[in-house]
Amino acid sequence: MCRTRAPGIGKHVALDFARRNARVILACRSRERGQEAVDEIKRKTRNKNVILSVLDTSSMASVRAFAERTLKEEKRLDILVNNAGASGAVLRHTQTREAERRGQTAVGLPYSITPEGLEASFATNHLGPFLLTHLLLDLLKRTAPSRIVFLSSFMHGQGTIDTSNLWGKNMEKYYMNVAYNCTKLMNTICAKEFANRLEGTGVQVNSVNPGIVRTSAIRHYHFLIQFIFNVIGWFFFKSAEEGATSTIYCCVSEEAEGLNGKYIDSDCTIALPSEKTHDPAINRKLWEACESATGLNSQLGKS
């Protein structure tokens, strides 16, 4: 199962799975773009067992509905890839207008609160995947050995942990991709926490850095920033297909069998994540805040 946005890393991961003759579920926010990706994958691989299921990770109701459908329709789940990653600044609307007035064009993803009271970027990139992983754990355990992969970023070390951000608080000074960096730090920490709490179940959990990749993740930035990024990217950055390499390695390679709680770099080697991921007290506080924000009462063991 892979959450994807065409054209992006998730689609190329799904394409690789389909070429291995796997049953693949693409979880996409847009039904239209998702169906285009499904049709392309089927055409390229001749694997008819590729299906689309609509999922909006910014909505916990959508995550729960998706998980309910999956548990009802699927007998096994070998691999779960959490690939959500919307990038941009997170500014209140009044700040956005003021920034534009001053000529600060890289406004990015606007600050917004979802109907469930969560900040949209933190819900999309972290809380949705966090909840989805919890809801699918029983199926993953029954299918064990199974694997869960969280897509992080080399920028996670630039993030900070302030659990009030989950509800959109204390974000007045955030700009550019600060919120994105924070969500990727949260991904990395919670992947490690899942690994610790699932020890001995046959479910291995790791996070990966895909590198600097040309995808639509910066689509919320001003067009000038997107243009500069894409021009430079053609010469120096990875394509989405190349960026999928570390994720695919973590999901299916024999070398990755038994790896648990690791951070895999873009060259498919084990790397040390930021020191910010090593504080047990902060990690526990983040985990509990995520449970509260998503309405969970986790029975997973404490790390």
Short mmCIF file of C-alpha atoms in Angstrom, two decimals:
data_model
loop_
_atom_site.label_atom_id
_atom_site.label_comp_id
_atom_site.label_asym_id
_atom_site.label_seq_id
_atom_site.Cartn_x
_atom_site.Cartn_y
_atom_site.Cartn_z
CA MET A 1 0.00 0.00 0.00
CA CYS A 2 1.40 3.34 -1.00
CA ARG A 3 0.11 6.86 -0.61
CA THR A 4 0.99 8.74 -3.78
CA ARG A 5 0.58 11.93 -5.73
CA ALA A 6 1.25 11.71 -9.45
CA PRO A 7 3.87 12.42 -10.59
CA GLY A 8 5.92 11.74 -7.47
CA ILE A 9 7.97 9.28 -5.47
CA GLY A 10 4.90 7.30 -4.42
CA LYS A 11 3.91 6.54 -7.99
CA HIS A 12 7.35 5.15 -8.80
CA VAL A 13 7.33 3.03 -5.64
CA ALA A 14 3.92 1.68 -6.66
CA LEU A 15 5.21 1.06 -10.18
CA ASP A 16 8.07 -1.03 -8.79
CA PHE A 17 5.68 -3.05 -6.62
CA ALA A 18 3.40 -3.67 -9.59
CA ARG A 19 6.33 -4.90 -11.68
CA ARG A 20 6.92 -7.48 -8.94
CA ASN A 21 3.35 -8.67 -9.56
CA ALA A 22 2.13 -7.42 -6.18
CA ARG A 23 -1.37 -6.28 -5.40
CA VAL A 24 -0.95 -2.53 -5.01
CA ILE A 25 -3.30 -0.02 -3.40
CA LEU A 26 -2.65 3.61 -4.32
CA ALA A 27 -4.01 5.95 -1.67
CA CYS A 28 -4.59 9.34 -3.31
CA ARG A 29 -6.36 12.53 -2.35
CA SER A 30 -7.48 13.27 -5.92
CA ARG A 31 -9.56 10.54 -7.53
CA GLU A 32 -8.86 11.91 -11.01
CA ARG A 33 -5.06 12.11 -10.68
CA GLY A 34 -4.98 8.86 -8.77
CA GLN A 35 -6.87 7.04 -11.51
CA GLU A 36 -4.45 8.44 -14.08
CA ALA A 37 -1.57 6.96 -12.06
CA VAL A 38 -3.35 3.61 -11.74
CA ASP A 39 -4.02 3.47 -15.48
CA GLU A 40 -0.40 4.33 -16.27
CA ILE A 41 0.95 1.67 -13.90
CA LYS A 42 -1.38 -0.97 -15.32
CA ARG A 43 -0.37 -0.04 -18.85
CA LYS A 44 3.36 -0.21 -18.10
CA THR A 45 3.30 -3.39 -16.01
CA ARG A 46 0.25 -5.29 -17.33
CA ASN A 47 -0.59 -5.89 -13.69
CA LYS A 48 -4.35 -5.56 -13.36
CA ASN A 49 -4.19 -5.90 -9.59
CA VAL A 50 -3.52 -2.18 -9.02
CA ILE A 51 -6.37 -0.29 -7.40
CA LEU A 52 -7.18 3.23 -6.25
CA SER A 53 -8.56 4.19 -2.86
CA VAL A 54 -9.23 7.83 -2.00
CA LEU A 55 -7.45 9.14 1.09
CA ASP A 56 -6.99 12.67 2.43
CA THR A 57 -4.45 12.46 5.25
CA SER A 58 -5.36 15.96 6.45
CA SER A 59 -8.73 14.52 7.52
CA MET A 60 -8.76 11.98 10.33
CA ALA A 61 -12.28 11.00 9.25
CA SER A 62 -10.95 10.19 5.77
CA VAL A 63 -8.09 8.18 7.30
CA ARG A 64 -10.50 6.17 9.44
CA ALA A 65 -12.81 5.52 6.46
CA PHE A 66 -9.86 4.41 4.34
CA ALA A 67 -8.60 2.07 7.06
CA GLU A 68 -12.09 0.62 7.55
CA ARG A 69 -12.37 -0.13 3.81
CA THR A 70 -8.92 -1.67 3.76
CA LEU A 71 -9.55 -3.93 6.76
CA LYS A 72 -12.84 -5.06 5.24
CA GLU A 73 -11.45 -5.76 1.74
CA GLU A 74 -7.85 -6.93 2.30
CA LYS A 75 -6.69 -10.18 3.87
CA ARG A 76 -3.03 -9.15 4.12
CA LEU A 77 -0.80 -6.10 4.09
CA ASP A 78 2.91 -6.72 3.56
CA ILE A 79 4.15 -3.16 3.10
CA LEU A 80 2.81 0.24 4.15
CA VAL A 81 4.52 3.33 2.70
CA ASN A 82 3.68 6.64 4.39
CA ASN A 83 4.62 9.15 1.71
CA ALA A 84 2.72 12.34 2.61
CA GLY A 85 4.73 15.55 2.24
CA ALA A 86 3.17 18.93 1.45
CA SER A 87 5.78 21.68 1.70
CA GLY A 88 5.59 25.42 2.18
CA ALA A 89 5.34 28.18 4.69
CA VAL A 90 2.63 28.09 7.27
CA LEU A 91 1.44 31.63 7.81
CA ARG A 92 -1.87 32.99 8.98
CA HIS A 93 -3.80 34.60 6.14
CA THR A 94 -3.19 38.12 7.44
CA GLN A 95 0.54 37.41 7.58
CA THR A 96 0.43 35.96 4.07
CA ARG A 97 -0.97 39.21 2.66
CA GLU A 98 1.58 41.25 4.61
CA ALA A 99 4.44 39.05 3.39
CA GLU A 100 3.32 39.49 -0.21
CA ARG A 101 3.06 43.25 0.31
CA ARG A 102 6.70 43.28 1.42
CA GLY A 103 7.67 41.30 -1.66
CA GLN A 104 8.27 37.99 0.14
CA THR A 105 7.03 35.71 -2.60
CA ALA A 106 7.79 32.26 -1.14
CA VAL A 107 4.55 32.08 0.81
CA GLY A 108 3.83 28.40 0.22
CA LEU A 109 1.14 26.32 1.91
CA PRO A 110 -1.21 28.66 3.78
CA TYR A 111 -1.94 28.24 7.45
CA SER A 112 -5.32 26.61 7.94
CA ILE A 113 -7.19 24.69 10.61
CA THR A 114 -9.11 21.58 9.55
CA PRO A 115 -12.71 20.96 10.67
CA GLU A 116 -11.22 18.62 13.29
CA GLY A 117 -9.21 21.47 14.81
CA LEU A 118 -5.79 20.44 13.48
CA GLU A 119 -3.28 22.49 11.50
CA ALA A 120 -3.49 21.29 7.90
CA SER A 121 0.21 20.74 7.14
CA PHE A 122 0.86 18.85 10.38
CA ALA A 123 -2.29 16.79 9.83
CA THR A 124 -1.37 15.98 6.21
CA ASN A 125 2.29 15.14 6.72
CA HIS A 126 2.27 13.54 10.14
CA LEU A 127 -0.98 12.98 12.02
CA GLY A 128 -2.76 11.28 9.11
CA PRO A 129 0.06 8.76 8.54
CA PHE A 130 0.42 8.29 12.32
CA LEU A 131 -3.26 7.41 12.67
CA LEU A 132 -3.33 5.26 9.53
CA THR A 133 -0.39 3.19 10.74
CA HIS A 134 -2.10 2.57 14.08
CA LEU A 135 -5.37 1.51 12.43
CA LEU A 136 -3.65 -0.97 10.11
CA LEU A 137 -1.30 -2.51 12.69
CA ASP A 138 -3.40 -5.61 13.38
CA LEU A 139 -3.46 -6.46 9.67
CA LEU A 140 0.29 -5.84 9.38
CA LYS A 141 0.92 -8.09 12.39
CA ARG A 142 -1.21 -10.89 10.93
CA THR A 143 0.78 -10.62 7.70
CA ALA A 144 4.19 -10.54 9.42
CA PRO A 145 6.94 -10.36 8.47
CA SER A 146 5.82 -6.98 7.16
CA ARG A 147 7.36 -3.55 6.73
CA ILE A 148 6.36 0.08 7.36
CA VAL A 149 8.30 2.94 5.79
CA PHE A 150 7.97 6.62 6.66
CA LEU A 151 9.38 9.10 4.15
CA SER A 152 11.40 11.64 6.07
CA SER A 153 13.83 14.22 4.69
CA PHE A 154 17.42 15.30 5.23
CA MET A 155 15.80 18.56 6.41
CA HIS A 156 14.30 16.88 9.47
CA GLY A 157 17.30 18.05 11.48
CA GLN A 158 16.22 21.65 10.87
CA GLY A 159 12.85 20.99 12.50
CA THR A 160 11.80 21.42 16.12
CA ILE A 161 9.21 19.72 18.30
CA ASP A 162 6.43 21.92 19.65
CA THR A 163 3.36 19.75 20.12
CA SER A 164 1.09 22.81 20.16
CA ASN A 165 1.82 23.12 16.41
CA LEU A 166 -0.45 20.13 15.82
CA TRP A 167 -3.36 22.41 16.70
CA GLY A 168 -1.91 25.41 14.83
CA LYS A 169 -0.51 27.25 17.84
CA ASN A 170 2.83 29.08 18.20
CA MET A 171 3.47 29.19 14.46
CA GLU A 172 3.51 32.94 13.92
CA LYS A 173 7.20 33.02 13.01
CA TYR A 174 7.17 30.02 10.67
CA TYR A 175 8.18 30.74 7.08
CA MET A 176 9.22 28.90 3.93
CA ASN A 177 9.51 25.17 4.76
CA VAL A 178 9.89 25.40 8.56
CA ALA A 179 6.64 23.54 9.20
CA TYR A 180 7.63 20.87 6.65
CA ASN A 181 10.93 20.33 8.46
CA CYS A 182 9.07 19.96 11.75
CA THR A 183 6.69 17.37 10.32
CA LYS A 184 9.59 15.37 8.88
CA LEU A 185 11.28 15.39 12.30
CA MET A 186 8.02 14.10 13.77
CA ASN A 187 7.91 11.36 11.09
CA THR A 188 11.43 10.26 11.97
CA ILE A 189 10.80 10.22 15.71
CA CYS A 190 7.51 8.34 15.46
CA ALA A 191 8.94 5.79 13.02
CA LYS A 192 11.58 5.03 15.65
CA GLU A 193 8.92 4.89 18.37
CA PHE A 194 6.76 2.51 16.32
CA ALA A 195 9.82 0.29 15.81
CA ASN A 196 10.53 0.18 19.54
CA ARG A 197 6.93 -0.56 20.47
CA LEU A 198 6.50 -3.24 17.79
CA GLU A 199 9.68 -5.10 18.70
CA GLY A 200 9.11 -8.84 18.44
CA THR A 201 5.90 -8.62 16.38
CA GLY A 202 7.52 -9.23 12.99
CA VAL A 203 6.66 -5.71 11.83
CA GLN A 204 9.74 -3.63 11.04
CA VAL A 205 9.55 0.15 10.84
CA ASN A 206 12.11 2.50 9.31
CA SER A 207 12.32 6.03 7.95
CA VAL A 208 14.06 7.06 4.74
CA ASN A 209 15.59 10.14 3.21
CA PRO A 210 14.83 10.25 -0.54
CA GLY A 211 17.29 13.11 -1.15
CA ILE A 212 16.51 16.34 -3.00
CA VAL A 213 13.88 15.31 -5.52
CA ARG A 214 12.01 17.14 -8.26
CA THR A 215 8.37 16.56 -7.28
CA SER A 216 5.20 18.60 -6.82
CA ALA A 217 5.79 18.88 -3.05
CA ILE A 218 6.56 22.62 -3.45
CA ARG A 219 3.42 23.28 -5.52
CA HIS A 220 2.15 25.74 -2.87
CA TYR A 221 5.16 28.02 -3.30
CA HIS A 222 5.09 31.15 -5.45
CA PHE A 223 5.54 30.28 -9.15
CA LEU A 224 8.92 32.07 -9.25
CA ILE A 225 10.31 29.85 -6.50
CA GLN A 226 8.92 26.77 -8.26
CA PHE A 227 10.52 27.88 -11.53
CA ILE A 228 13.96 28.40 -9.95
CA PHE A 229 13.72 25.10 -8.06
CA ASN A 230 12.79 23.18 -11.21
CA VAL A 231 15.45 24.79 -13.40
CA ILE A 232 18.20 24.03 -10.87
CA GLY A 233 16.64 20.64 -10.25
CA TRP A 234 17.00 19.47 -13.83
CA PHE A 235 20.78 19.70 -13.42
CA PHE A 236 21.40 18.80 -9.79
CA PHE A 237 18.37 17.10 -8.17
CA LYS A 238 17.02 13.59 -8.41
CA SER A 239 14.04 12.65 -10.52
CA ALA A 240 11.06 11.15 -8.72
CA GLU A 241 12.10 7.73 -10.03
CA GLU A 242 15.60 8.15 -8.59
CA GLY A 243 14.16 9.52 -5.35
CA ALA A 244 12.10 6.35 -4.91
CA THR A 245 15.24 4.18 -4.69
CA SER A 246 15.79 4.34 -0.93
CA THR A 247 12.11 3.69 -0.23
CA ILE A 248 12.04 0.66 -2.53
CA TYR A 249 15.25 -0.63 -0.93
CA CYS A 250 13.70 -0.35 2.52
CA CYS A 251 10.47 -2.03 1.39
CA VAL A 252 11.63 -5.06 -0.58
CA SER A 253 15.38 -5.66 -0.48
CA GLU A 254 16.79 -8.72 1.24
CA GLU A 255 19.52 -6.52 2.70
CA ALA A 256 16.88 -4.52 4.59
CA GLU A 257 15.34 -7.63 6.13
CA GLY A 258 15.50 -7.32 9.90
CA LEU A 259 16.31 -3.60 9.87
CA ASN A 260 14.19 -1.88 12.47
CA GLY A 261 14.14 1.64 13.83
CA LYS A 262 16.75 2.79 11.32
CA TYR A 263 17.11 5.92 9.21
CA ILE A 264 18.03 5.01 5.64
CA ASP A 265 19.83 7.65 3.58
CA SER A 266 19.22 8.42 -0.08
CA ASP A 267 22.10 6.12 -1.11
CA CYS A 268 20.44 3.18 0.69
CA THR A 269 22.89 3.14 3.58
CA ILE A 270 22.08 3.34 7.27
CA ALA A 271 22.68 6.87 8.57
CA LEU A 272 22.37 8.58 11.92
CA PRO A 273 19.30 10.81 12.15
CA SER A 274 19.45 14.17 13.89
CA GLU A 275 20.31 14.21 17.58
CA LYS A 276 16.86 15.74 18.03
CA THR A 277 15.38 12.27 17.59
CA HIS A 278 17.22 10.83 20.62
CA ASP A 279 15.44 12.46 23.57
CA PRO A 280 13.11 9.85 25.16
CA ALA A 281 11.11 12.45 27.08
CA ILE A 282 10.41 14.57 24.01
CA ASN A 283 9.65 11.47 21.92
CA ARG A 284 7.15 10.24 24.51
CA LYS A 285 5.53 13.67 24.75
CA LEU A 286 5.17 13.83 20.96
CA TRP A 287 3.68 10.34 20.81
CA GLU A 288 1.10 11.18 23.47
CA ALA A 289 0.23 14.46 21.76
CA CYS A 290 -0.29 12.61 18.47
CA GLU A 291 -2.56 10.12 20.20
CA SER A 292 -4.57 12.97 21.68
CA ALA A 293 -4.81 14.85 18.36
CA THR A 294 -5.99 11.76 16.47
CA GLY A 295 -8.32 10.44 19.16
CA LEU A 296 -6.28 7.30 19.83
CA ASN A 297 -5.81 5.38 23.03
CA SER A 298 -2.81 3.32 22.02
CA GLN A 299 -2.18 -0.06 23.58
CA LEU A 300 1.31 -0.27 22.09
CA GLY A 301 4.07 -0.88 24.59
CA LYS A 302 6.05 2.02 25.99
CA SER A 303 9.56 2.63 24.81
#
